[in-house]
Amino acid sequence: MLRHTIKTNTCWLWRGSKNNKGYGIISRGSLVDGRALVHRMSWELFRGPIPEGMFVCHNCPGRDNPLCVNPSHLFIGTHADNMRDMVRKG
């Protein structure tokens, strides 16, 4: 995963494949469709398991960046938390 990442002074930018919503994806054979969101994988790699039903949300300086995989720019939240955060940031 990290070989497809460029570390800037703030965000760690994913440079591999992305989905139609702009989030980084990577092949992962154990999934039904064979793909995983890389920001979720980053959380698991650096912080541990994601509780069932929870979202990994972005909190990048300036504005959210769906290609960021910097674990210090990610937080765990519910769907409602994610929607409130999105509305708050415009």
PDB file of C-alpha atoms in Angstrom:
ATOM      1  CA  MET A   1       0.000   0.000   0.000  1.00  0.00           C
ATOM      2  CA  LEU A   2       2.671   2.528   0.976  1.00  0.00           C
ATOM      3  CA  ARG A   3       4.529   2.202  -2.330  1.00  0.00           C
ATOM      4  CA  HIS A   4       1.521   3.889  -4.001  1.00  0.00           C
ATOM      5  CA  THR A   5       1.559   6.769  -1.503  1.00  0.00           C
ATOM      6  CA  ILE A   6       3.287  10.147  -1.711  1.00  0.00           C
ATOM      7  CA  LYS A   7       3.877  11.752   1.678  1.00  0.00           C
ATOM      8  CA  THR A   8       3.537  15.540   1.637  1.00  0.00           C
ATOM      9  CA  ASN A   9       3.980  17.899   4.594  1.00  0.00           C
ATOM     10  CA  THR A  10       0.398  17.111   5.566  1.00  0.00           C
ATOM     11  CA  CYS A  11      -1.499  14.452   3.620  1.00  0.00           C
ATOM     12  CA  TRP A  12      -0.266  11.070   2.448  1.00  0.00           C
ATOM     13  CA  LEU A  13      -1.704  10.945  -1.068  1.00  0.00           C
ATOM     14  CA  TRP A  14      -2.799   7.681  -2.649  1.00  0.00           C
ATOM     15  CA  ARG A  15      -1.580   7.413  -6.260  1.00  0.00           C
ATOM     16  CA  GLY A  16      -3.090   4.065  -7.152  1.00  0.00           C
ATOM     17  CA  SER A  17      -6.569   3.251  -8.421  1.00  0.00           C
ATOM     18  CA  LYS A  18      -9.604   5.160  -7.215  1.00  0.00           C
ATOM     19  CA  ASN A  19     -13.346   4.630  -7.315  1.00  0.00           C
ATOM     20  CA  ASN A  20     -15.975   6.859  -8.928  1.00  0.00           C
ATOM     21  CA  LYS A  21     -16.271   8.916  -5.704  1.00  0.00           C
ATOM     22  CA  GLY A  22     -12.545   9.742  -5.675  1.00  0.00           C
ATOM     23  CA  TYR A  23     -11.496   7.384  -2.861  1.00  0.00           C
ATOM     24  CA  GLY A  24      -8.419   5.211  -3.243  1.00  0.00           C
ATOM     25  CA  ILE A  25      -9.050   1.503  -3.751  1.00  0.00           C
ATOM     26  CA  ILE A  26      -6.842  -1.557  -3.758  1.00  0.00           C
ATOM     27  CA  SER A  27      -7.388  -5.204  -4.624  1.00  0.00           C
ATOM     28  CA  ARG A  28      -8.055  -7.411  -1.653  1.00  0.00           C
ATOM     29  CA  GLY A  29      -9.078 -10.935  -2.522  1.00  0.00           C
ATOM     30  CA  SER A  30     -11.123 -11.602   0.610  1.00  0.00           C
ATOM     31  CA  LEU A  31     -13.772  -9.008  -0.293  1.00  0.00           C
ATOM     32  CA  VAL A  32     -16.831  -9.819  -2.365  1.00  0.00           C
ATOM     33  CA  ASP A  33     -15.894  -7.360  -5.118  1.00  0.00           C
ATOM     34  CA  GLY A  34     -12.143  -7.761  -4.487  1.00  0.00           C
ATOM     35  CA  ARG A  35     -11.572  -4.089  -3.587  1.00  0.00           C
ATOM     36  CA  ALA A  36     -11.021  -2.183  -0.362  1.00  0.00           C
ATOM     37  CA  LEU A  37     -10.946   1.534   0.412  1.00  0.00           C
ATOM     38  CA  VAL A  38      -7.324   2.393   1.172  1.00  0.00           C
ATOM     39  CA  HIS A  39      -8.104   4.961   3.892  1.00  0.00           C
ATOM     40  CA  ARG A  40      -9.866   2.152   5.821  1.00  0.00           C
ATOM     41  CA  MET A  41      -6.861  -0.122   5.247  1.00  0.00           C
ATOM     42  CA  SER A  42      -4.568   2.643   6.509  1.00  0.00           C
ATOM     43  CA  TRP A  43      -6.625   2.906   9.702  1.00  0.00           C
ATOM     44  CA  GLU A  44      -6.413  -0.854  10.237  1.00  0.00           C
ATOM     45  CA  LEU A  45      -2.683  -0.929   9.492  1.00  0.00           C
ATOM     46  CA  PHE A  46      -1.734   1.928  11.832  1.00  0.00           C
ATOM     47  CA  ARG A  47      -4.548   2.070  14.399  1.00  0.00           C
ATOM     48  CA  GLY A  48      -6.227  -1.330  14.540  1.00  0.00           C
ATOM     49  CA  PRO A  49      -9.624  -2.848  13.788  1.00  0.00           C
ATOM     50  CA  ILE A  50     -12.571  -0.742  12.691  1.00  0.00           C
ATOM     51  CA  PRO A  51     -15.622  -1.466  14.830  1.00  0.00           C
ATOM     52  CA  GLU A  52     -18.442  -3.059  12.851  1.00  0.00           C
ATOM     53  CA  GLY A  53     -20.723  -0.552  11.183  1.00  0.00           C
ATOM     54  CA  MET A  54     -18.366   2.388  11.743  1.00  0.00           C
ATOM     55  CA  PHE A  55     -16.914   4.733   9.147  1.00  0.00           C
ATOM     56  CA  VAL A  56     -13.349   5.957   8.761  1.00  0.00           C
ATOM     57  CA  CYS A  57     -13.741   9.696   8.192  1.00  0.00           C
ATOM     58  CA  HIS A  58     -11.252  12.284   6.919  1.00  0.00           C
ATOM     59  CA  ASN A  59     -10.138  15.332   8.873  1.00  0.00           C
ATOM     60  CA  CYS A  60      -7.367  16.740   6.668  1.00  0.00           C
ATOM     61  CA  PRO A  61      -6.050  20.280   7.275  1.00  0.00           C
ATOM     62  CA  GLY A  62      -7.780  22.827   5.065  1.00  0.00           C
ATOM     63  CA  ARG A  63     -10.326  20.439   3.554  1.00  0.00           C
ATOM     64  CA  ASP A  64     -11.008  16.740   3.389  1.00  0.00           C
ATOM     65  CA  ASN A  65      -9.033  14.829   0.809  1.00  0.00           C
ATOM     66  CA  PRO A  66     -10.526  11.440  -0.180  1.00  0.00           C
ATOM     67  CA  LEU A  67      -7.095  10.279  -1.433  1.00  0.00           C
ATOM     68  CA  CYS A  68      -5.414  10.923   1.934  1.00  0.00           C
ATOM     69  CA  VAL A  69      -4.303   7.832   3.860  1.00  0.00           C
ATOM     70  CA  ASN A  70      -2.435   9.637   6.667  1.00  0.00           C
ATOM     71  CA  PRO A  71      -3.712   7.915   9.832  1.00  0.00           C
ATOM     72  CA  SER A  72      -3.456  11.174  11.799  1.00  0.00           C
ATOM     73  CA  HIS A  73      -6.029  12.671   9.378  1.00  0.00           C
ATOM     74  CA  LEU A  74      -8.571   9.898   9.956  1.00  0.00           C
ATOM     75  CA  PHE A  75     -11.136   9.310  12.693  1.00  0.00           C
ATOM     76  CA  ILE A  76     -13.791   6.711  13.468  1.00  0.00           C
ATOM     77  CA  GLY A  77     -17.409   7.833  13.369  1.00  0.00           C
ATOM     78  CA  THR A  78     -20.953   6.741  12.675  1.00  0.00           C
ATOM     79  CA  HIS A  79     -22.733   7.456   9.414  1.00  0.00           C
ATOM     80  CA  ALA A  80     -24.442  10.404  11.159  1.00  0.00           C
ATOM     81  CA  ASP A  81     -21.037  11.707  12.360  1.00  0.00           C
ATOM     82  CA  ASN A  82     -19.724  11.491   8.805  1.00  0.00           C
ATOM     83  CA  MET A  83     -22.757  13.343   7.376  1.00  0.00           C
ATOM     84  CA  ARG A  84     -22.568  16.096  10.039  1.00  0.00           C
ATOM     85  CA  ASP A  85     -18.857  16.488   9.335  1.00  0.00           C
ATOM     86  CA  MET A  86     -19.502  16.704   5.587  1.00  0.00           C
ATOM     87  CA  VAL A  87     -22.216  19.361   6.022  1.00  0.00           C
ATOM     88  CA  ARG A  88     -20.072  21.355   8.462  1.00  0.00           C
ATOM     89  CA  LYS A  89     -17.205  21.447   5.947  1.00  0.00           C
ATOM     90  CA  GLY A  90     -19.454  22.262   2.976  1.00  0.00           C
TER      91      GLY A  90
END
